Short mmCIF file of C-alpha atoms in Angstrom, two decimals:
data_model
loop_
_atom_site.label_atom_id
_atom_site.label_comp_id
_atom_site.label_asym_id
_atom_site.label_seq_id
_atom_site.Cartn_x
_atom_site.Cartn_y
_atom_site.Cartn_z
CA VAL N 690 16.91 2.59 31.77
CA ALA N 691 13.49 1.88 30.31
CA ARG N 692 12.91 -1.59 28.90
CA PHE N 693 12.07 -1.39 25.20
CA ASP N 694 10.82 -4.97 24.95
CA ASP N 695 8.16 -5.00 27.66
CA GLN N 696 4.89 -6.85 27.15
CA LYS N 697 2.75 -3.73 26.59
CA LYS N 698 4.85 -2.63 23.63
CA ALA N 699 4.93 -6.13 22.16
CA ALA N 700 1.14 -6.37 22.43
CA SER N 701 0.75 -2.93 20.89
CA SER N 702 2.96 -3.93 17.95
CA ALA N 703 0.98 -7.12 17.44
CA GLN N 704 -2.24 -5.09 17.23
CA LEU N 705 -0.73 -2.56 14.83
CA LEU N 706 0.58 -5.05 12.26
CA PRO N 707 -2.73 -6.52 11.02
CA LYS N 708 -4.22 -3.04 10.61
CA LEU N 709 -1.30 -1.88 8.50
CA VAL N 710 -1.22 -5.03 6.39
CA LYS N 711 -4.98 -4.90 5.81
CA ASN N 712 -4.82 -1.25 4.75
CA SER N 713 -1.78 -1.60 2.49
CA LEU N 714 -1.76 -2.17 -1.23
CA PHE N 715 0.29 -5.22 -2.18
CA LEU N 716 2.08 -4.80 -5.49
CA GLY N 717 3.32 -7.67 -7.64
CA TYR N 718 6.62 -5.81 -7.96
CA SER N 719 7.84 -7.23 -4.67
CA THR N 720 7.25 -10.78 -5.86
CA GLU N 721 9.48 -10.15 -8.87
CA LYS N 722 12.45 -10.03 -6.50
CA LEU N 723 11.73 -13.12 -4.40
CA GLN N 724 12.47 -16.81 -4.73
CA PRO N 725 10.16 -18.65 -2.35
CA ILE N 726 11.18 -21.79 -0.52
CA LEU N 727 9.35 -24.78 -2.00
CA LYS N 728 8.35 -27.67 0.23
CA LYS N 729 7.31 -31.05 -1.20
CA LYS N 730 3.66 -30.12 -0.67
CA ASP N 731 4.17 -26.91 -2.69
CA ILE N 732 5.83 -28.79 -5.54
CA ASP N 733 3.02 -31.36 -5.55
CA LYS N 734 0.31 -28.65 -5.66
CA LEU N 735 2.02 -26.66 -8.41
CA SER N 736 2.74 -29.80 -10.45
CA LYS N 737 -0.88 -30.85 -10.26
CA SER N 738 -2.07 -27.37 -11.23
CA LEU N 739 0.30 -27.33 -14.21
CA ASN N 740 -0.68 -30.90 -15.14
CA ILE N 741 2.90 -32.19 -15.00
CA LYS N 742 4.69 -34.70 -12.79
CA PRO N 743 6.58 -33.41 -9.73
CA ASP N 744 9.94 -34.54 -11.16
CA GLN N 745 9.21 -32.59 -14.37
CA PHE N 746 8.35 -29.53 -12.28
CA ILE N 747 11.60 -29.87 -10.34
CA THR N 748 13.66 -30.20 -13.53
CA LYS N 749 12.05 -27.17 -15.13
CA TYR N 750 11.51 -24.78 -12.20
CA VAL N 751 13.57 -25.74 -9.12
CA ASP N 752 17.12 -25.16 -7.88
CA LYS N 753 18.65 -25.76 -4.46
CA ASP N 754 20.00 -22.75 -2.55
CA GLU N 755 23.15 -22.65 -0.38
CA ALA N 756 21.19 -24.08 2.55
CA GLY N 757 19.94 -26.98 0.41
CA GLU N 758 16.37 -25.69 0.25
CA SER N 759 14.36 -25.91 -2.96
CA ARG N 760 13.54 -22.57 -4.58
CA LEU N 761 12.15 -21.38 -7.89
CA ASN N 762 15.05 -21.08 -10.32
CA GLN N 763 13.91 -17.96 -12.18
CA LEU N 764 13.53 -14.28 -11.45
CA PRO N 765 11.01 -12.93 -11.84
CA CYS N 766 8.80 -15.84 -10.86
CA PRO N 767 7.76 -17.77 -13.98
CA PHE N 768 4.16 -17.72 -12.72
CA LEU N 769 3.98 -13.94 -12.40
CA LYS N 770 2.18 -12.30 -15.34
CA GLU N 771 1.21 -8.62 -15.35
CA ASN N 772 1.96 -8.43 -11.60
CA LYS N 773 -0.47 -11.27 -10.86
CA CYS N 774 0.17 -14.87 -9.86
CA THR N 775 -1.11 -17.29 -12.49
CA GLN N 776 -0.94 -20.10 -9.91
CA TYR N 777 -2.58 -18.18 -7.06
CA GLY N 778 -4.76 -21.09 -5.94
CA SER N 779 -1.74 -23.40 -5.88
CA ARG N 780 0.92 -20.93 -4.79
CA PRO N 781 3.62 -22.09 -2.35
CA ALA N 782 3.05 -21.56 1.37
CA ASP N 783 6.02 -19.15 1.39
CA CYS N 784 4.23 -16.95 -1.17
CA ALA N 785 0.88 -17.19 0.61
CA SER N 786 2.37 -15.96 3.88
CA TYR N 787 4.54 -13.22 2.35
CA PRO N 788 5.63 -10.76 3.73
CA HIS N 789 5.53 -12.93 6.87
CA LEU N 790 4.66 -10.09 9.24
CA HIS N 791 1.97 -12.16 10.95
CA LYS N 792 4.33 -14.96 11.94
CA LYS N 793 5.50 -15.43 15.52
CA ASP N 794 8.61 -13.75 16.89
CA PHE N 795 8.47 -10.68 14.62
CA VAL N 796 11.25 -8.94 16.55
CA PHE N 797 13.58 -11.91 16.07
CA ARG N 798 13.19 -11.80 12.28
CA LEU N 799 14.15 -8.17 11.74
CA ILE N 800 16.92 -8.96 9.22
CA GLY N 801 14.32 -10.51 6.92
CA ILE N 802 12.02 -7.55 7.48
CA VAL N 803 14.80 -5.10 6.64
CA ASN N 804 15.64 -7.13 3.51
CA ASN N 805 12.03 -6.79 2.33
CA TYR N 806 11.77 -3.10 3.31
CA SER N 807 12.89 -1.77 -0.08
CA ILE N 808 10.83 -4.14 -2.22
CA CYS N 809 7.50 -4.59 -0.43
CA PRO N 810 5.12 -1.68 0.21
CA ILE N 811 3.50 -3.53 3.12
CA VAL N 812 6.83 -4.05 4.89
CA PHE N 813 7.81 -0.44 4.23
CA ASN N 814 4.55 0.87 5.73
CA VAL N 815 4.71 -1.43 8.75
CA TYR N 816 8.35 -0.59 9.47
CA GLU N 817 7.75 3.17 9.16
CA ALA N 818 4.67 3.00 11.39
CA LEU N 819 6.57 1.05 14.04
CA LYS N 820 9.43 3.57 13.90
CA SER N 821 6.97 6.43 14.44
CA LYS N 822 5.11 4.63 17.20
CA PHE N 823 8.17 3.64 19.23
CA LYS N 824 10.75 6.34 18.42
CA SER N 825 10.40 8.25 21.69
CA GLU N 826 10.58 5.08 23.82
CA PHE N 827 13.58 3.85 21.86
CA ILE N 828 15.39 7.17 22.27
CA HIS N 829 14.71 7.01 26.01
CA PHE N 830 16.08 3.45 26.04
CA LEU N 831 19.25 4.52 24.18
CA ASP N 832 19.84 7.44 26.55
CA GLY N 833 21.18 4.91 29.01
CA PHE N 834 24.08 4.18 26.64
CA GLY N 835 25.47 7.67 26.12
CA GLU N 836 25.26 10.22 23.32
CA PHE N 837 23.73 9.35 19.96
CA ASP N 838 22.51 11.41 17.00
CA TYR N 839 18.86 10.34 16.70
CA ASP N 840 17.90 12.15 13.50
#
């Protein structure tokens, strides 16, 4: 059985991702559906930009999620106007790195990628390109497990 996760394929994927992200149009629509994680540094930057104290920012804009992490408490984001971020220079690190395709261990974060597939054009394009690029190798890999309908 062929190994799907060999180093050549991983390197090829890593080279493909930046090209797809660079050539994709990012739409504000995807940010309407997200609630970024806010670290203390993010809250401090946003508070300063809005000219309010961090505790005022927390009271007005922050809730804790099930994991106890701070997130914006509104959807869409209160700083999104006409599909543009009004706090772009002070945006949270989670927003700045979205859709997180450049982060390490891409293949171990596929659930997050799949969750963003339907709302982010960049993720959609990257996922579809990877499917096209690796479909034949993946089918060959699956052949070792018996019959499947691949289409």
